[in-house]
mmCIF file of C-alpha atoms in Angstrom:
data_model
loop_
_atom_site.group_PDB
_atom_site.id
_atom_site.type_symbol
_atom_site.label_atom_id
_atom_site.label_comp_id
_atom_site.label_asym_id
_atom_site.label_seq_id
_atom_site.Cartn_x
_atom_site.Cartn_y
_atom_site.Cartn_z
ATOM 1 C CA MET A 1 0.000 0.000 0.000
ATOM 2 C CA PRO A 2 1.458 3.434 -0.897
ATOM 3 C CA GLY A 3 2.669 5.569 1.951
ATOM 4 C CA THR A 4 2.025 9.236 2.564
ATOM 5 C CA VAL A 5 4.568 11.749 3.813
ATOM 6 C CA LEU A 6 3.879 15.264 5.075
ATOM 7 C CA LEU A 7 6.927 17.514 5.398
ATOM 8 C CA LEU A 8 6.023 20.566 7.470
ATOM 9 C CA ALA A 9 8.596 23.228 8.288
ATOM 10 C CA ALA A 10 7.288 26.416 9.872
ATOM 11 C CA ALA A 11 8.591 29.415 11.808
ATOM 12 C CA PRO A 12 7.800 33.126 11.971
ATOM 13 C CA LEU A 13 9.459 35.308 9.352
ATOM 14 C CA GLY A 14 10.247 38.179 11.713
ATOM 15 C CA ARG A 15 12.230 38.714 14.878
ATOM 16 C CA GLY A 16 10.313 35.965 16.673
ATOM 17 C CA ARG A 17 12.006 33.222 14.652
ATOM 18 C CA LEU A 18 13.818 30.761 16.915
ATOM 19 C CA VAL A 19 14.794 28.139 14.323
ATOM 20 C CA ASP A 20 15.531 28.123 10.616
ATOM 21 C CA ALA A 21 12.979 25.372 10.074
ATOM 22 C CA ALA A 22 12.728 25.480 6.280
ATOM 23 C CA ALA A 23 16.489 24.984 5.928
ATOM 24 C CA VAL A 24 16.020 21.258 6.405
ATOM 25 C CA LEU A 25 13.530 20.801 3.558
ATOM 26 C CA PRO A 26 16.087 20.654 0.715
ATOM 27 C CA VAL A 27 17.901 17.896 2.591
ATOM 28 C CA LEU A 28 14.702 15.950 3.235
ATOM 29 C CA GLY A 29 13.566 16.650 -0.325
ATOM 30 C CA ALA A 30 16.664 14.921 -1.639
ATOM 31 C CA VAL A 31 15.555 11.675 0.019
ATOM 32 C CA ALA A 32 13.547 9.281 -2.144
ATOM 33 C CA PRO A 33 9.810 9.349 -1.273
ATOM 34 C CA SER A 34 9.808 5.597 -0.657
ATOM 35 C CA VAL A 35 12.586 6.004 1.921
ATOM 36 C CA LEU A 36 10.828 8.902 3.654
ATOM 37 C CA ALA A 37 7.695 6.759 3.924
ATOM 38 C CA GLY A 38 9.288 3.376 4.511
ATOM 39 C CA THR A 39 7.098 1.903 1.737
ATOM 40 C CA ASP A 40 7.655 0.822 -1.870
ATOM 41 C CA THR A 41 5.863 3.908 -3.211
ATOM 42 C CA ALA A 42 4.773 7.135 -1.556
ATOM 43 C CA ASN A 43 3.134 10.514 -2.027
ATOM 44 C CA VAL A 44 4.954 13.485 -0.513
ATOM 45 C CA VAL A 45 3.387 16.819 0.447
ATOM 46 C CA GLU A 46 5.762 19.639 1.398
ATOM 47 C CA LEU A 47 4.769 22.774 3.321
ATOM 48 C CA ALA A 48 7.520 25.379 3.706
ATOM 49 C CA ASP A 49 6.796 28.305 6.041
ATOM 50 C CA PRO A 50 3.028 28.235 5.398
ATOM 51 C CA LEU A 51 0.991 31.351 6.190
ATOM 52 C CA ASP A 52 -2.486 30.083 7.029
ATOM 53 C CA PRO A 53 -3.403 27.518 9.705
ATOM 54 C CA GLN A 54 -6.555 26.566 7.778
ATOM 55 C CA GLY A 55 -4.438 25.724 4.738
ATOM 56 C CA VAL A 56 -2.171 23.523 6.851
ATOM 57 C CA LEU A 57 -5.244 21.859 8.357
ATOM 58 C CA THR A 58 -6.580 21.058 4.872
ATOM 59 C CA ARG A 59 -3.310 19.359 3.886
ATOM 60 C CA LEU A 60 -3.095 17.555 7.217
ATOM 61 C CA ARG A 61 -6.673 16.326 6.901
ATOM 62 C CA ALA A 62 -6.031 14.965 3.420
ATOM 63 C CA ALA A 63 -2.863 13.197 4.589
ATOM 64 C CA ALA A 64 -4.665 11.703 7.592
ATOM 65 C CA ALA A 65 -7.392 10.333 5.306
ATOM 66 C CA ALA A 66 -4.887 8.264 3.315
ATOM 67 C CA SER A 67 -5.324 4.562 3.904
ATOM 68 C CA GLY A 68 -1.644 3.596 3.933
ATOM 69 C CA PRO A 69 1.127 4.397 6.409
ATOM 70 C CA LEU A 70 1.560 8.087 7.224
ATOM 71 C CA THR A 71 4.788 9.739 8.332
ATOM 72 C CA VAL A 72 4.734 13.397 9.360
ATOM 73 C CA TYR A 73 8.027 15.275 9.674
ATOM 74 C CA VAL A 74 7.524 18.528 11.616
ATOM 75 C CA THR A 75 10.264 21.116 12.099
ATOM 76 C CA GLY A 76 9.467 24.412 13.761
ATOM 77 C CA GLN A 77 8.736 26.221 16.973
ATOM 78 C CA LEU A 78 6.103 26.060 19.650
ATOM 79 C CA LEU A 79 4.450 28.904 21.502
ATOM 80 C CA LEU A 80 1.394 29.369 23.690
ATOM 81 C CA ASP A 81 -1.607 31.450 22.717
ATOM 82 C CA ARG A 82 -2.266 34.214 25.213
ATOM 83 C CA ARG A 83 -5.919 33.381 25.863
ATOM 84 C CA GLN A 84 -5.832 29.657 26.629
ATOM 85 C CA ARG A 85 -2.101 29.004 26.953
ATOM 86 C CA LEU A 86 -2.262 26.021 24.636
ATOM 87 C CA PRO A 87 0.676 24.938 22.451
ATOM 88 C CA HIS A 88 0.623 26.085 18.832
ATOM 89 C CA LEU A 89 3.011 25.539 15.932
ATOM 90 C CA ALA A 90 4.085 29.019 14.829
ATOM 91 C CA LEU A 91 3.593 29.821 11.136
ATOM 92 C CA ALA A 92 5.151 32.506 8.961
ATOM 93 C CA ARG A 93 2.944 35.398 10.139
ATOM 94 C CA THR A 94 2.718 34.338 13.787
ATOM 95 C CA THR A 95 3.574 36.691 16.636
ATOM 96 C CA PRO A 96 2.988 36.015 20.354
ATOM 97 C CA ALA A 97 0.002 38.361 20.276
ATOM 98 C CA THR A 98 -1.637 36.721 17.239
ATOM 99 C CA ALA A 99 -0.856 33.043 17.909
ATOM 100 C CA ARG A 100 -4.509 32.106 18.412
ATOM 101 C CA TYR A 101 -5.364 33.165 14.863
ATOM 102 C CA THR A 102 -2.133 32.765 12.886
ATOM 103 C CA ALA A 103 -0.555 29.612 14.347
ATOM 104 C CA LEU A 104 -1.608 25.963 14.077
ATOM 105 C CA PRO A 105 -3.097 24.665 17.353
ATOM 106 C CA TRP A 106 -1.278 21.459 18.222
ATOM 107 C CA HIS A 107 -4.557 19.814 19.189
ATOM 108 C CA TRP A 108 -5.721 20.164 15.562
ATOM 109 C CA LEU A 109 -2.956 17.754 14.583
ATOM 110 C CA LYS A 110 -3.956 15.373 17.362
ATOM 111 C CA ASP A 111 -7.635 15.534 16.354
ATOM 112 C CA GLU A 112 -6.967 14.780 12.691
ATOM 113 C CA LEU A 113 -4.854 11.717 13.487
ATOM 114 C CA ARG A 114 -7.071 10.153 16.140
ATOM 115 C CA LEU A 115 -8.997 7.724 13.904
ATOM 116 C CA ARG A 116 -5.992 6.281 12.151
ATOM 117 C CA PRO A 117 -5.193 2.658 13.032
ATOM 118 C CA ALA A 118 -2.517 2.017 15.608
ATOM 119 C CA GLY A 119 0.932 1.578 14.120
ATOM 120 C CA THR A 120 0.210 3.408 10.847
ATOM 121 C CA THR A 121 1.045 6.968 11.946
ATOM 122 C CA HIS A 122 4.508 8.210 12.880
ATOM 123 C CA LEU A 123 5.563 11.700 13.885
ATOM 124 C CA LEU A 124 9.174 12.840 13.708
ATOM 125 C CA LEU A 125 9.460 16.174 15.501
ATOM 126 C CA ASP A 126 12.260 18.718 15.757
ATOM 127 C CA LEU A 127 10.768 21.589 17.732
ATOM 128 C CA HIS A 128 12.079 24.639 19.552
ATOM 129 C CA ALA A 129 10.089 26.392 22.261
ATOM 130 C CA ASP A 130 10.183 29.937 23.527
ATOM 131 C CA ALA A 131 10.891 30.475 27.219
ATOM 132 C CA GLU A 132 7.240 30.593 28.275
ATOM 133 C CA THR A 133 6.330 27.441 26.356
ATOM 134 C CA TRP A 134 9.456 25.647 27.542
ATOM 135 C CA ALA A 135 8.479 26.264 31.165
ATOM 136 C CA ASP A 136 4.924 25.081 30.467
ATOM 137 C CA LEU A 137 6.123 21.834 28.873
ATOM 138 C CA ALA A 138 7.878 20.898 32.112
ATOM 139 C CA GLY A 139 4.490 20.309 33.738
ATOM 140 C CA ARG A 140 2.348 19.540 30.713
ATOM 141 C CA PRO A 141 3.950 17.283 28.073
ATOM 142 C CA LEU A 142 3.066 17.813 24.423
ATOM 143 C CA ASP A 143 0.042 15.651 23.595
ATOM 144 C CA SER A 144 0.040 14.172 20.086
ATOM 145 C CA GLY A 145 -2.847 11.764 20.631
ATOM 146 C CA ARG A 146 -3.406 8.109 21.384
ATOM 147 C CA THR A 147 -2.614 6.544 18.019
ATOM 148 C CA ALA A 148 0.528 8.281 16.726
ATOM 149 C CA VAL A 149 4.013 6.965 17.454
ATOM 150 C CA VAL A 150 6.203 9.969 18.267
ATOM 151 C CA HIS A 151 9.968 10.415 18.061
ATOM 152 C CA GLY A 152 12.042 13.569 18.191
ATOM 153 C CA ARG A 153 13.105 16.350 20.499
ATOM 154 C CA ILE A 154 12.001 19.725 21.833
ATOM 155 C CA ALA A 155 14.785 22.241 22.422
ATOM 156 C CA PRO A 156 14.755 25.318 24.657
ATOM 157 C CA PRO A 157 15.092 28.826 23.177
ATOM 158 C CA PRO A 158 18.524 29.252 21.551
ATOM 159 C CA GLY A 159 19.417 32.511 23.245
ATOM 160 C CA TRP A 160 19.000 36.228 22.685
ATOM 161 C CA ARG A 161 18.635 37.052 18.969
ATOM 162 C CA LYS A 162 19.968 33.657 17.927
ATOM 163 C CA VAL A 163 18.341 31.410 15.331
ATOM 164 C CA ALA A 164 18.872 27.696 15.927
ATOM 165 C CA GLU A 165 19.455 24.988 13.354
ATOM 166 C CA PRO A 166 17.134 21.955 13.156
ATOM 167 C CA THR A 167 20.009 19.606 13.916
ATOM 168 C CA TYR A 168 17.868 16.607 14.889
ATOM 169 C CA MET A 169 15.931 16.673 11.597
ATOM 170 C CA ARG A 170 19.142 17.285 9.648
ATOM 171 C CA ALA A 171 20.568 14.157 11.284
ATOM 172 C CA VAL A 172 17.432 12.200 10.353
ATOM 173 C CA ALA A 173 17.680 13.422 6.744
ATOM 174 C CA ALA A 174 21.381 12.572 6.530
ATOM 175 C CA LEU A 175 20.709 9.038 7.749
ATOM 176 C CA LEU A 176 17.854 8.579 5.289
ATOM 177 C CA ARG A 177 19.989 9.711 2.360
ATOM 178 C CA SER A 178 21.734 6.345 2.625
ATOM 179 C CA GLY A 179 18.672 5.027 0.777
ATOM 180 C CA HIS A 180 17.345 2.932 3.655
ATOM 181 C CA ARG A 181 14.887 3.753 6.439
ATOM 182 C CA PRO A 182 15.571 1.635 9.503
ATOM 183 C CA PRO A 183 12.867 1.080 12.115
ATOM 184 C CA LEU A 184 12.005 4.535 13.386
ATOM 185 C CA ALA A 185 13.097 3.795 16.938
ATOM 186 C CA GLU A 186 16.567 2.976 15.577
ATOM 187 C CA LEU A 187 16.550 6.000 13.250
ATOM 188 C CA HIS A 188 15.643 8.164 16.238
ATOM 189 C CA ARG A 189 18.420 6.693 18.384
ATOM 190 C CA ARG A 190 21.025 7.191 15.663
ATOM 191 C CA ALA A 191 19.899 10.790 15.075
ATOM 192 C CA LEU A 192 20.182 11.474 18.813
ATOM 193 C CA ASP A 193 23.700 10.057 18.785
ATOM 194 C CA ARG A 194 24.640 12.700 16.200
ATOM 195 C CA ILE A 195 23.415 15.581 18.382
ATOM 196 C CA ALA A 196 24.463 14.107 21.720
ATOM 197 C CA GLY A 197 25.994 17.373 22.877
ATOM 198 C CA GLU A 198 22.598 19.098 22.756
ATOM 199 C CA LEU A 199 20.605 16.422 24.555
ATOM 200 C CA PRO A 200 21.204 17.439 28.198
ATOM 201 C CA SER A 201 19.092 20.544 27.567
ATOM 202 C CA ASN A 202 16.463 18.890 25.314
ATOM 203 C CA LEU A 203 13.212 17.060 25.912
ATOM 204 C CA VAL A 204 13.527 13.758 24.054
ATOM 205 C CA LEU A 205 10.256 12.452 22.635
ATOM 206 C CA THR A 206 9.775 8.700 22.363
ATOM 207 C CA ALA A 207 6.359 7.097 22.474
ATOM 208 C CA PRO A 208 5.942 3.312 22.262
ATOM 209 C CA ASP A 209 3.746 1.852 19.565
ATOM 210 C CA ALA A 210 0.798 0.437 21.497
ATOM 211 C CA GLY A 211 -2.328 -1.156 20.089
ATOM 212 C CA ASP A 212 -5.666 0.563 20.587
ATOM 213 C CA PRO A 213 -9.351 -0.161 19.916
ATOM 214 C CA HIS A 214 -9.503 2.237 16.976
ATOM 215 C CA ALA A 215 -7.774 -0.244 14.660
ATOM 216 C CA ALA A 216 -10.815 -2.463 14.058
ATOM 217 C CA LEU A 217 -13.198 0.374 13.293
ATOM 218 C CA SER A 218 -10.615 2.062 11.041
ATOM 219 C CA ALA A 219 -10.342 -1.179 9.079
ATOM 220 C CA ALA A 220 -14.136 -1.321 8.808
ATOM 221 C CA VAL A 221 -14.252 2.252 7.473
ATOM 222 C CA ARG A 222 -11.582 1.516 4.867
ATOM 223 C CA ALA A 223 -13.595 -1.513 3.756
ATOM 224 C CA GLY A 224 -16.789 0.545 3.492
ATOM 225 C CA ARG A 225 -18.462 -1.223 6.428
ATOM 226 C CA HIS A 226 -19.677 1.999 8.000
ATOM 227 C CA ALA A 227 -22.578 0.532 9.974
ATOM 228 C CA GLU A 228 -20.238 -2.034 11.523
ATOM 229 C CA ALA A 229 -17.773 0.711 12.472
ATOM 230 C CA ASP A 230 -20.516 2.714 14.158
ATOM 231 C CA ARG A 231 -21.724 -0.345 16.088
ATOM 232 C CA LEU A 232 -18.179 -0.980 17.344
ATOM 233 C CA ALA A 233 -17.775 2.647 18.409
ATOM 234 C CA ALA A 234 -21.226 2.618 20.049
ATOM 235 C CA ARG A 235 -20.206 -0.373 22.188
ATOM 236 C CA HIS A 236 -17.057 1.429 23.320
ATOM 237 C CA GLN A 237 -19.106 4.542 24.073
ATOM 238 C CA GLU A 238 -21.634 2.566 26.116
ATOM 239 C CA ALA A 239 -18.818 0.864 28.052
ATOM 240 C CA ALA A 240 -17.199 4.237 28.766
ATOM 241 C CA VAL A 241 -20.507 5.651 30.005
ATOM 242 C CA ARG A 242 -21.027 2.658 32.317
ATOM 243 C CA GLU A 243 -17.494 2.755 33.689
ATOM 244 C CA HIS A 244 -16.762 6.476 33.845
ATOM 245 C CA GLY A 245 -20.064 8.304 33.361
ATOM 246 C CA PRO A 246 -21.532 10.234 30.410
ATOM 247 C CA ALA A 247 -19.499 13.376 31.161
ATOM 248 C CA SER A 248 -16.166 11.528 31.188
ATOM 249 C CA GLU A 249 -13.551 12.272 28.563
ATOM 250 C CA ASP A 250 -13.645 8.633 27.439
ATOM 251 C CA ALA A 251 -17.391 8.765 26.794
ATOM 252 C CA LEU A 252 -17.125 12.103 24.998
ATOM 253 C CA HIS A 253 -14.184 10.821 22.967
ATOM 254 C CA TRP A 254 -16.278 7.959 21.605
ATOM 255 C CA ALA A 255 -19.173 10.330 20.892
ATOM 256 C CA GLU A 256 -16.736 12.388 18.812
ATOM 257 C CA VAL A 257 -15.466 9.264 17.061
ATOM 258 C CA ARG A 258 -19.038 8.379 16.085
ATOM 259 C CA ALA A 259 -19.531 11.892 14.714
ATOM 260 C CA ASP A 260 -16.442 11.419 12.554
ATOM 261 C CA LEU A 261 -17.648 7.990 11.442
ATOM 262 C CA ALA A 262 -20.905 9.528 10.244
ATOM 263 C CA MET A 263 -18.856 11.963 8.166
ATOM 264 C CA PHE A 264 -16.859 9.100 6.636
ATOM 265 C CA ALA A 265 -20.143 7.344 5.857
ATOM 266 C CA GLY A 266 -21.305 10.395 3.882
ATOM 267 C CA ASP A 267 -24.061 11.269 6.343
ATOM 268 C CA PRO A 268 -23.577 14.969 7.175
ATOM 269 C CA VAL A 269 -26.963 15.182 8.911
ATOM 270 C CA ARG A 270 -26.050 12.521 11.460
ATOM 271 C CA SER A 271 -22.538 13.900 11.839
ATOM 272 C CA CYS A 272 -23.777 17.465 12.356
ATOM 273 C CA ARG A 273 -26.316 16.334 14.965
ATOM 274 C CA ALA A 274 -23.655 14.353 16.796
ATOM 275 C CA TRP A 275 -21.245 17.299 16.908
ATOM 276 C CA LEU A 276 -24.027 19.623 18.060
ATOM 277 C CA ARG A 277 -24.772 17.197 20.912
ATOM 278 C CA VAL A 278 -21.108 16.939 21.874
ATOM 279 C CA ALA A 279 -20.712 20.719 21.898
ATOM 280 C CA GLY A 280 -23.886 21.197 23.915
ATOM 281 C CA PHE A 281 -22.894 18.524 26.397
ATOM 282 C CA ARG A 282 -19.449 20.020 26.936
ATOM 283 C CA LEU A 283 -20.882 23.487 27.477
ATOM 284 C CA ALA A 284 -23.487 22.133 29.896
ATOM 285 C CA SER A 285 -20.693 20.340 31.757
ATOM 286 C CA GLY A 286 -18.950 23.632 32.420
ATOM 287 C CA HIS A 287 -16.432 23.771 29.572
ATOM 288 C CA ALA A 288 -15.564 27.301 28.493
ATOM 289 C CA PRO A 289 -16.873 28.468 25.093
ATOM 290 C CA ASP A 290 -13.297 28.898 23.870
ATOM 291 C CA ALA A 291 -12.080 25.524 25.151
ATOM 292 C CA PRO A 292 -10.427 23.624 22.270
ATOM 293 C CA ALA A 293 -12.804 20.657 22.480
ATOM 294 C CA VAL A 294 -15.832 22.969 22.381
ATOM 295 C CA GLU A 295 -14.521 25.052 19.486
ATOM 296 C CA SER A 296 -13.602 21.907 17.575
ATOM 297 C CA ALA A 297 -17.062 20.385 18.050
ATOM 298 C CA VAL A 298 -18.851 23.551 16.873
ATOM 299 C CA ASP A 299 -16.490 24.001 13.922
ATOM 300 C CA ARG A 300 -17.091 20.412 12.832
ATOM 301 C CA ALA A 301 -20.850 20.751 13.250
ATOM 302 C CA HIS A 302 -20.678 23.895 11.107
ATOM 303 C CA HIS A 303 -18.587 22.117 8.469
ATOM 304 C CA GLN A 304 -20.978 19.174 8.258
ATOM 305 C CA TRP A 305 -24.042 21.453 8.202
ATOM 306 C CA GLY A 306 -22.560 23.129 5.139
ATOM 307 C CA HIS A 307 -22.581 19.754 3.368
ATOM 308 C CA ILE A 308 -26.258 18.986 4.028
ATOM 309 C CA GLU A 309 -28.080 19.096 0.692
ATOM 310 C CA ASP A 310 -31.556 18.393 2.083
ATOM 311 C CA ALA A 311 -32.985 21.865 2.706
ATOM 312 C CA VAL A 312 -35.493 20.597 5.265
ATOM 313 C CA ARG A 313 -32.788 18.976 7.403
ATOM 314 C CA ALA A 314 -30.519 22.006 7.037
ATOM 315 C CA ARG A 315 -33.325 24.342 8.176
ATOM 316 C CA GLU A 316 -34.028 22.018 11.101
ATOM 317 C CA LEU A 317 -30.418 22.050 12.375
ATOM 318 C CA GLY A 318 -29.565 25.642 11.452
ATOM 319 C CA PRO A 319 -31.126 27.363 14.498
ATOM 320 C CA GLN A 320 -29.227 25.031 16.862
ATOM 321 C CA LEU A 321 -26.001 25.922 15.093
ATOM 322 C CA VAL A 322 -26.800 29.644 15.282
ATOM 323 C CA GLU A 323 -27.437 29.309 19.023
ATOM 324 C CA LEU A 324 -24.073 27.613 19.483
ATOM 325 C CA ARG A 325 -22.251 30.095 17.254
ATOM 326 C CA LEU A 326 -23.559 32.941 19.409
ATOM 327 C CA ARG A 327 -21.761 31.341 22.358
ATOM 328 C CA VAL A 328 -18.821 29.851 20.455
ATOM 329 C CA PRO A 329 -17.764 32.210 17.642
ATOM 330 C CA GLY A 330 -14.579 30.216 16.983
ATOM 331 C CA ARG A 331 -11.353 31.382 15.394
ATOM 332 C CA ARG A 332 -12.600 32.272 11.902
ATOM 333 C CA GLU A 333 -14.150 35.678 11.438
ATOM 334 C CA GLY A 334 -17.673 35.671 10.045
ATOM 335 C CA ALA A 335 -18.618 32.132 11.097
ATOM 336 C CA LEU A 336 -21.889 33.263 12.681
ATOM 337 C CA ASP A 337 -22.688 35.500 9.693
ATOM 338 C CA ASP A 338 -22.103 32.546 7.383
ATOM 339 C CA VAL A 339 -24.648 30.381 9.230
ATOM 340 C CA GLN A 340 -27.238 33.137 9.445
ATOM 341 C CA ALA A 341 -26.895 34.046 5.760
ATOM 342 C CA ARG A 342 -27.305 30.456 4.594
ATOM 343 C CA LEU A 343 -30.211 29.851 6.975
ATOM 344 C CA GLU A 344 -31.996 32.936 5.684
ATOM 345 C CA GLN A 345 -31.432 31.742 2.122
ATOM 346 C CA LEU A 346 -32.829 28.314 3.000
ATOM 347 C CA GLN A 347 -35.910 29.793 4.674
ATOM 348 C CA HIS A 348 -36.713 31.977 1.661
ATOM 349 C CA GLY A 349 -35.557 29.562 -1.009
#
């Protein structure tokens, strides 16, 4: 099965740049796609200093939807947004004051990868953090989700007015240029050996490849057995509710999985309803309107509502979406106006 590779190198273009992230792309680009992916054939998508987080999300979403193995190489810098203090990958136009709107929230990456089968997704990360983010990571490790296998390092800020080199990813690229990709744990170890002098000050990222219950339903989706996938997810959701309660993160996780499964099945009505329920439940449970899980649920409900072709169903769900958008405007300007304009068109169409 063909592999997919996403090469993402991002850092601010101005004085806030901590690492010359894009410098590693020519070296990685010289590696054969099959070696980057560890498969006989592969598709490679390269993003060099992208400007727009929505554009990165689109490419990430497409890569995550690929059925074969996925390897994501990320080089760049992390910073916290000022409102929620959540880690973001800085993009070309990002400043500390605009991170919420111009950087890629790290939880977007985690969300897009969550339904991939265990063992098929690998992240190789060479990240630098500013001082504030570095201090935050000491008590709150970077969360890349349950299904991705992660290797790499996070480095502290390089010093006043210095721009660091992505030495870990350069080491990875140099090793891959031999024409062979060893098991990623070995590749990671050998890359660390090459930058051993930096390691005392780095956070080394190594996550074991553990099986998880998403593998069976992912296989069912790939085979087109959407009803079977939903039944499997429903059983996990019911078990989570019994064991931990309906407001538990496990129960809500499986509710979100079922909303995604409805999307994969081509049922935007069911998916939209499910996301509306998840958003409403989180808000009723005391989650803040700008909490990432709440914003994500409303954004996904909005996205699925936009794909509903049945005018009657769209008119039925539109007012609920408007009510949520009034409380959860999200990160994109004009989201509420978009819903209201389409709903008015539907009501007079």
